[in-house]
């Protein structure tokens, strides 16, 4: 097999993204809470994964969005820039298109309300359920938070237990605490 130069490889990936030949473009992004796999479709950001095992995550992306999945940094640049600004303390709100088209109606409603939780503030699962017009669905909201496809951008780290304690975070409670400290929600 003839090796491909780094320049040719980059040009191929950029061209595939530019010509919209991809179902999903992704890249790995270094952050203070670890390496994140960040993926986007033509509609918008579709996945942020902590501690992603790339092979398993790529299979999941292909099953969910289509088989044309390619590591292509350019389509991720906007998300990478905004994540960098967030972690530097220069951004409190993300301005990214998101692709939640394949989420169930309830999940989209909950994630929409989650996006409205202000930087540096927390909300309980029950309060978020009430905001989503399902006041008795706190446990279902917990399930949506656990499966949140876009942690950090859709800030599930801002959701706490009824007693105000840090509970349940798919990225681990250490990360949740780090993100809340970054935002000044924990002293």
PDB file of N, CA and C in Angstrom, residues 40-106:
ATOM      1  N   UNK A  40     -20.434  16.664  13.700  1.00  0.00           N
ATOM      2  CA  UNK A  40     -21.456  17.533  13.138  1.00  0.00           C
ATOM      3  C   UNK A  40     -22.029  16.928  11.859  1.00  0.00           C
ATOM      4  N   UNK A  41     -23.285  17.241  11.599  1.00  0.00           N
ATOM      5  CA  UNK A  41     -23.928  16.922  10.325  1.00  0.00           C
ATOM      6  C   UNK A  41     -24.121  18.244   9.595  1.00  0.00           C
ATOM      7  N   UNK A  42     -24.738  18.215   8.435  1.00  0.00           N
ATOM      8  CA  UNK A  42     -25.044  19.456   7.716  1.00  0.00           C
ATOM      9  C   UNK A  42     -25.994  20.338   8.518  1.00  0.00           C
ATOM     10  N   UNK A  43     -26.849  19.719   9.359  1.00  0.00           N
ATOM     11  CA  UNK A  43     -27.822  20.481  10.139  1.00  0.00           C
ATOM     12  C   UNK A  43     -27.199  21.138  11.361  1.00  0.00           C
ATOM     13  N   UNK A  44     -26.101  20.575  11.867  1.00  0.00           N
ATOM     14  CA  UNK A  44     -25.469  21.161  13.046  1.00  0.00           C
ATOM     15  C   UNK A  44     -24.762  20.124  13.892  1.00  0.00           C
ATOM     16  N   UNK A  45     -24.264  20.588  15.014  1.00  0.00           N
ATOM     17  CA  UNK A  45     -23.543  19.743  15.960  1.00  0.00           C
ATOM     18  C   UNK A  45     -24.449  18.592  16.398  1.00  0.00           C
ATOM     19  N   UNK A  46     -23.947  17.371  16.297  1.00  0.00           N
ATOM     20  CA  UNK A  46     -24.806  16.224  16.615  1.00  0.00           C
ATOM     21  C   UNK A  46     -24.286  15.376  17.774  1.00  0.00           C
ATOM     22  N   UNK A  47     -23.009  15.483  18.105  1.00  0.00           N
ATOM     23  CA  UNK A  47     -22.494  14.639  19.187  1.00  0.00           C
ATOM     24  C   UNK A  47     -21.231  15.253  19.783  1.00  0.00           C
ATOM     25  N   UNK A  48     -21.189  15.220  21.124  1.00  0.00           N
ATOM     26  CA  UNK A  48     -19.973  15.467  21.890  1.00  0.00           C
ATOM     27  C   UNK A  48     -19.859  14.290  22.836  1.00  0.00           C
ATOM     28  N   UNK A  49     -18.743  13.591  22.770  1.00  0.00           N
ATOM     29  CA  UNK A  49     -18.566  12.403  23.602  1.00  0.00           C
ATOM     30  C   UNK A  49     -17.321  12.530  24.459  1.00  0.00           C
ATOM     31  N   UNK A  50     -17.485  12.223  25.754  1.00  0.00           N
ATOM     32  CA  UNK A  50     -16.362  12.122  26.676  1.00  0.00           C
ATOM     33  C   UNK A  50     -15.724  10.759  26.502  1.00  0.00           C
ATOM     34  N   UNK A  51     -14.438  10.679  26.709  1.00  0.00           N
ATOM     35  CA  UNK A  51     -13.723   9.401  26.728  1.00  0.00           C
ATOM     36  C   UNK A  51     -14.179   8.465  25.622  1.00  0.00           C
ATOM     37  N   UNK A  52     -14.392   9.018  24.489  1.00  0.00           N
ATOM     38  CA  UNK A  52     -14.921   8.213  23.391  1.00  0.00           C
ATOM     39  C   UNK A  52     -13.908   7.170  22.937  1.00  0.00           C
ATOM     40  N   UNK A  53     -14.381   5.970  22.778  1.00  0.00           N
ATOM     41  CA  UNK A  53     -13.608   4.957  22.070  1.00  0.00           C
ATOM     42  C   UNK A  53     -13.972   5.206  20.606  1.00  0.00           C
ATOM     43  N   UNK A  54     -13.058   5.818  19.855  1.00  0.00           N
ATOM     44  CA  UNK A  54     -13.444   6.267  18.509  1.00  0.00           C
ATOM     45  C   UNK A  54     -14.127   5.199  17.659  1.00  0.00           C
ATOM     46  N   UNK A  55     -13.655   3.972  17.680  1.00  0.00           N
ATOM     47  CA  UNK A  55     -14.283   2.954  16.818  1.00  0.00           C
ATOM     48  C   UNK A  55     -15.748   2.742  17.188  1.00  0.00           C
ATOM     49  N   UNK A  56     -16.026   2.606  18.472  1.00  0.00           N
ATOM     50  CA  UNK A  56     -17.413   2.392  18.902  1.00  0.00           C
ATOM     51  C   UNK A  56     -18.269   3.623  18.602  1.00  0.00           C
ATOM     52  N   UNK A  57     -17.720   4.803  18.868  1.00  0.00           N
ATOM     53  CA  UNK A  57     -18.476   6.029  18.623  1.00  0.00           C
ATOM     54  C   UNK A  57     -18.728   6.227  17.128  1.00  0.00           C
ATOM     55  N   UNK A  58     -17.747   5.914  16.301  1.00  0.00           N
ATOM     56  CA  UNK A  58     -17.932   6.070  14.859  1.00  0.00           C
ATOM     57  C   UNK A  58     -18.983   5.102  14.344  1.00  0.00           C
ATOM     58  N   UNK A  59     -19.009   3.891  14.874  1.00  0.00           N
ATOM     59  CA  UNK A  59     -20.060   2.941  14.501  1.00  0.00           C
ATOM     60  C   UNK A  59     -21.432   3.493  14.874  1.00  0.00           C
ATOM     61  N   UNK A  60     -21.532   4.061  16.067  1.00  0.00           N
ATOM     62  CA  UNK A  60     -22.809   4.628  16.529  1.00  0.00           C
ATOM     63  C   UNK A  60     -23.227   5.797  15.632  1.00  0.00           C
ATOM     64  N   UNK A  61     -22.285   6.664  15.275  1.00  0.00           N
ATOM     65  CA  UNK A  61     -22.605   7.782  14.385  1.00  0.00           C
ATOM     66  C   UNK A  61     -23.082   7.283  13.021  1.00  0.00           C
ATOM     67  N   UNK A  62     -22.407   6.261  12.489  1.00  0.00           N
ATOM     68  CA  UNK A  62     -22.784   5.706  11.184  1.00  0.00           C
ATOM     69  C   UNK A  62     -24.179   5.084  11.235  1.00  0.00           C
ATOM     70  N   UNK A  63     -24.493   4.363  12.309  1.00  0.00           N
ATOM     71  CA  UNK A  63     -25.821   3.762  12.435  1.00  0.00           C
ATOM     72  C   UNK A  63     -26.912   4.826  12.582  1.00  0.00           C
ATOM     73  N   UNK A  64     -26.568   5.930  13.238  1.00  0.00           N
ATOM     74  CA  UNK A  64     -27.557   6.964  13.514  1.00  0.00           C
ATOM     75  C   UNK A  64     -27.750   7.934  12.357  1.00  0.00           C
ATOM     76  N   UNK A  65     -26.646   8.376  11.735  1.00  0.00           N
ATOM     77  CA  UNK A  65     -26.723   9.475  10.768  1.00  0.00           C
ATOM     78  C   UNK A  65     -26.399   9.089   9.333  1.00  0.00           C
ATOM     79  N   UNK A  66     -25.742   7.975   9.122  1.00  0.00           N
ATOM     80  CA  UNK A  66     -25.342   7.568   7.774  1.00  0.00           C
ATOM     81  C   UNK A  66     -23.893   7.133   7.768  1.00  0.00           C
ATOM     82  N   UNK A  67     -23.540   6.293   6.827  1.00  0.00           N
ATOM     83  CA  UNK A  67     -22.237   5.628   6.837  1.00  0.00           C
ATOM     84  C   UNK A  67     -21.066   6.504   6.400  1.00  0.00           C
ATOM     85  N   UNK A  68     -21.331   7.668   5.841  1.00  0.00           N
ATOM     86  CA  UNK A  68     -20.230   8.522   5.378  1.00  0.00           C
ATOM     87  C   UNK A  68     -19.730   9.386   6.545  1.00  0.00           C
ATOM     88  N   UNK A  69     -18.937   8.764   7.418  1.00  0.00           N
ATOM     89  CA  UNK A  69     -18.378   9.410   8.608  1.00  0.00           C
ATOM     90  C   UNK A  69     -16.878   9.531   8.390  1.00  0.00           C
ATOM     91  N   UNK A  70     -16.361  10.754   8.540  1.00  0.00           N
ATOM     92  CA  UNK A  70     -14.942  10.983   8.257  1.00  0.00           C
ATOM     93  C   UNK A  70     -14.382  12.008   9.227  1.00  0.00           C
ATOM     94  N   UNK A  71     -13.176  11.733   9.700  1.00  0.00           N
ATOM     95  CA  UNK A  71     -12.495  12.727  10.523  1.00  0.00           C
ATOM     96  C   UNK A  71     -12.104  13.881   9.611  1.00  0.00           C
ATOM     97  N   UNK A  72     -12.688  15.024   9.879  1.00  0.00           N
ATOM     98  CA  UNK A  72     -12.468  16.205   9.052  1.00  0.00           C
ATOM     99  C   UNK A  72     -12.534  17.433   9.959  1.00  0.00           C
ATOM    100  N   UNK A  73     -11.404  17.986  10.331  1.00  0.00           N
ATOM    101  CA  UNK A  73     -11.372  19.065  11.317  1.00  0.00           C
ATOM    102  C   UNK A  73     -12.102  20.347  10.914  1.00  0.00           C
ATOM    103  N   UNK A  74     -12.079  20.707   9.653  1.00  0.00           N
ATOM    104  CA  UNK A  74     -12.628  22.002   9.243  1.00  0.00           C
ATOM    105  C   UNK A  74     -14.097  22.195   9.653  1.00  0.00           C
ATOM    106  N   UNK A  75     -15.008  21.241   9.436  1.00  0.00           N
ATOM    107  CA  UNK A  75     -16.403  21.471   9.847  1.00  0.00           C
ATOM    108  C   UNK A  75     -16.583  21.616  11.360  1.00  0.00           C
ATOM    109  N   UNK A  76     -15.578  21.204  12.125  1.00  0.00           N
ATOM    110  CA  UNK A  76     -15.658  21.260  13.582  1.00  0.00           C
ATOM    111  C   UNK A  76     -15.057  22.568  14.119  1.00  0.00           C
ATOM    112  N   UNK A  77     -14.411  23.342  13.267  1.00  0.00           N
ATOM    113  CA  UNK A  77     -13.678  24.529  13.727  1.00  0.00           C
ATOM    114  C   UNK A  77     -14.513  25.491  14.561  1.00  0.00           C
ATOM    115  N   UNK A  78     -15.745  25.765  14.160  1.00  0.00           N
ATOM    116  CA  UNK A  78     -16.598  26.685  14.923  1.00  0.00           C
ATOM    117  C   UNK A  78     -16.884  26.161  16.321  1.00  0.00           C
ATOM    118  N   UNK A  79     -17.207  24.881  16.427  1.00  0.00           N
ATOM    119  CA  UNK A  79     -17.468  24.279  17.737  1.00  0.00           C
ATOM    120  C   UNK A  79     -16.192  24.274  18.576  1.00  0.00           C
ATOM    121  N   UNK A  80     -15.070  23.942  17.955  1.00  0.00           N
ATOM    122  CA  UNK A  80     -13.794  23.926  18.680  1.00  0.00           C
ATOM    123  C   UNK A  80     -13.488  25.327  19.242  1.00  0.00           C
ATOM    124  N   UNK A  81     -13.673  26.355  18.412  1.00  0.00           N
ATOM    125  CA  UNK A  81     -13.407  27.728  18.843  1.00  0.00           C
ATOM    126  C   UNK A  81     -14.301  28.107  20.022  1.00  0.00           C
ATOM    127  N   UNK A  82     -15.601  27.787  19.924  1.00  0.00           N
ATOM    128  CA  UNK A  82     -16.516  28.145  21.005  1.00  0.00           C
ATOM    129  C   UNK A  82     -16.233  27.342  22.274  1.00  0.00           C
ATOM    130  N   UNK A  83     -15.858  26.088  22.141  1.00  0.00           N
ATOM    131  CA  UNK A  83     -15.475  25.309  23.321  1.00  0.00           C
ATOM    132  C   UNK A  83     -14.227  25.905  23.963  1.00  0.00           C
ATOM    133  N   UNK A  84     -13.240  26.274  23.161  1.00  0.00           N
ATOM    134  CA  UNK A  84     -12.023  26.916  23.693  1.00  0.00           C
ATOM    135  C   UNK A  84     -12.384  28.199  24.443  1.00  0.00           C
ATOM    136  N   UNK A  85     -13.269  29.010  23.864  1.00  0.00           N
ATOM    137  CA  UNK A  85     -13.688  30.256  24.520  1.00  0.00           C
ATOM    138  C   UNK A  85     -14.420  29.968  25.831  1.00  0.00           C
ATOM    139  N   UNK A  86     -15.260  28.947  25.830  1.00  0.00           N
ATOM    140  CA  UNK A  86     -15.979  28.561  27.055  1.00  0.00           C
ATOM    141  C   UNK A  86     -14.982  28.174  28.146  1.00  0.00           C
ATOM    142  N   UNK A  87     -14.040  27.314  27.816  1.00  0.00           N
ATOM    143  CA  UNK A  87     -13.088  26.861  28.831  1.00  0.00           C
ATOM    144  C   UNK A  87     -12.133  27.967  29.265  1.00  0.00           C
ATOM    145  N   UNK A  88     -11.920  28.969  28.432  1.00  0.00           N
ATOM    146  CA  UNK A  88     -11.083  30.115  28.805  1.00  0.00           C
ATOM    147  C   UNK A  88     -11.869  31.127  29.643  1.00  0.00           C
ATOM    148  N   UNK A  89     -13.170  30.910  29.803  1.00  0.00           N
ATOM    149  CA  UNK A  89     -14.007  31.833  30.559  1.00  0.00           C
ATOM    150  C   UNK A  89     -14.497  33.013  29.747  1.00  0.00           C
ATOM    151  N   UNK A  90     -14.344  32.954  28.422  1.00  0.00           N
ATOM    152  CA  UNK A  90     -14.730  34.059  27.552  1.00  0.00           C
ATOM    153  C   UNK A  90     -16.095  33.863  26.898  1.00  0.00           C
ATOM    154  N   UNK A  91     -16.723  32.731  27.084  1.00  0.00           N
ATOM    155  CA  UNK A  91     -18.020  32.454  26.463  1.00  0.00           C
ATOM    156  C   UNK A  91     -18.947  31.856  27.517  1.00  0.00           C
ATOM    157  N   UNK A  92     -20.156  32.420  27.611  1.00  0.00           N
ATOM    158  CA  UNK A  92     -21.146  31.903  28.552  1.00  0.00           C
ATOM    159  C   UNK A  92     -22.321  31.237  27.858  1.00  0.00           C
ATOM    160  N   UNK A  93     -22.432  31.449  26.565  1.00  0.00           N
ATOM    161  CA  UNK A  93     -23.536  30.862  25.809  1.00  0.00           C
ATOM    162  C   UNK A  93     -23.014  30.421  24.447  1.00  0.00           C
ATOM    163  N   UNK A  94     -23.401  29.232  24.028  1.00  0.00           N
ATOM    164  CA  UNK A  94     -22.969  28.720  22.726  1.00  0.00           C
ATOM    165  C   UNK A  94     -23.914  29.208  21.636  1.00  0.00           C
ATOM    166  N   UNK A  95     -23.344  29.508  20.494  1.00  0.00           N
ATOM    167  CA  UNK A  95     -24.105  29.948  19.329  1.00  0.00           C
ATOM    168  C   UNK A  95     -23.804  28.995  18.186  1.00  0.00           C
ATOM    169  N   UNK A  96     -24.280  27.780  18.345  1.00  0.00           N
ATOM    170  CA  UNK A  96     -24.030  26.728  17.364  1.00  0.00           C
ATOM    171  C   UNK A  96     -25.357  26.102  16.948  1.00  0.00           C
ATOM    172  N   UNK A  97     -25.487  25.817  15.677  1.00  0.00           N
ATOM    173  CA  UNK A  97     -26.637  25.031  15.237  1.00  0.00           C
ATOM    174  C   UNK A  97     -26.463  23.619  15.784  1.00  0.00           C
ATOM    175  N   UNK A  98     -27.544  23.032  16.240  1.00  0.00           N
ATOM    176  CA  UNK A  98     -27.492  21.662  16.744  1.00  0.00           C
ATOM    177  C   UNK A  98     -28.454  20.789  15.958  1.00  0.00           C
ATOM    178  N   UNK A  99     -28.099  19.540  15.820  1.00  0.00           N
ATOM    179  CA  UNK A  99     -28.921  18.578  15.089  1.00  0.00           C
ATOM    180  C   UNK A  99     -29.547  17.621  16.094  1.00  0.00           C
ATOM    181  N   UNK A 100     -30.784  17.891  16.452  1.00  0.00           N
ATOM    182  CA  UNK A 100     -31.537  17.026  17.366  1.00  0.00           C
ATOM    183  C   UNK A 100     -32.705  16.369  16.641  1.00  0.00           C
ATOM    184  N   UNK A 101     -32.625  16.329  15.320  1.00  0.00           N
ATOM    185  CA  UNK A 101     -33.730  15.842  14.500  1.00  0.00           C
ATOM    186  C   UNK A 101     -34.146  14.419  14.850  1.00  0.00           C
ATOM    187  N   UNK A 102     -33.225  13.596  15.288  1.00  0.00           N
ATOM    188  CA  UNK A 102     -33.557  12.200  15.564  1.00  0.00           C
ATOM    189  C   UNK A 102     -33.961  11.950  17.018  1.00  0.00           C
ATOM    190  N   UNK A 103     -34.027  13.014  17.807  1.00  0.00           N
ATOM    191  CA  UNK A 103     -34.459  12.882  19.198  1.00  0.00           C
ATOM    192  C   UNK A 103     -35.989  12.832  19.261  1.00  0.00           C
ATOM    193  N   UNK A 104     -36.511  12.105  20.231  1.00  0.00           N
ATOM    194  CA  UNK A 104     -37.961  12.056  20.454  1.00  0.00           C
ATOM    195  C   UNK A 104     -38.456  13.439  20.881  1.00  0.00           C
ATOM    196  N   UNK A 105     -39.743  13.713  20.679  1.00  0.00           N
ATOM    197  CA  UNK A 105     -40.314  15.020  21.004  1.00  0.00           C
ATOM    198  C   UNK A 105     -40.034  15.427  22.449  1.00  0.00           C
ATOM    199  N   UNK A 106     -40.273  14.540  23.404  1.00  0.00           N
ATOM    200  CA  UNK A 106     -40.034  14.864  24.814  1.00  0.00           C
ATOM    201  C   UNK A 106     -38.570  15.218  25.046  1.00  0.00           C
TER     202      UNK A 106
END
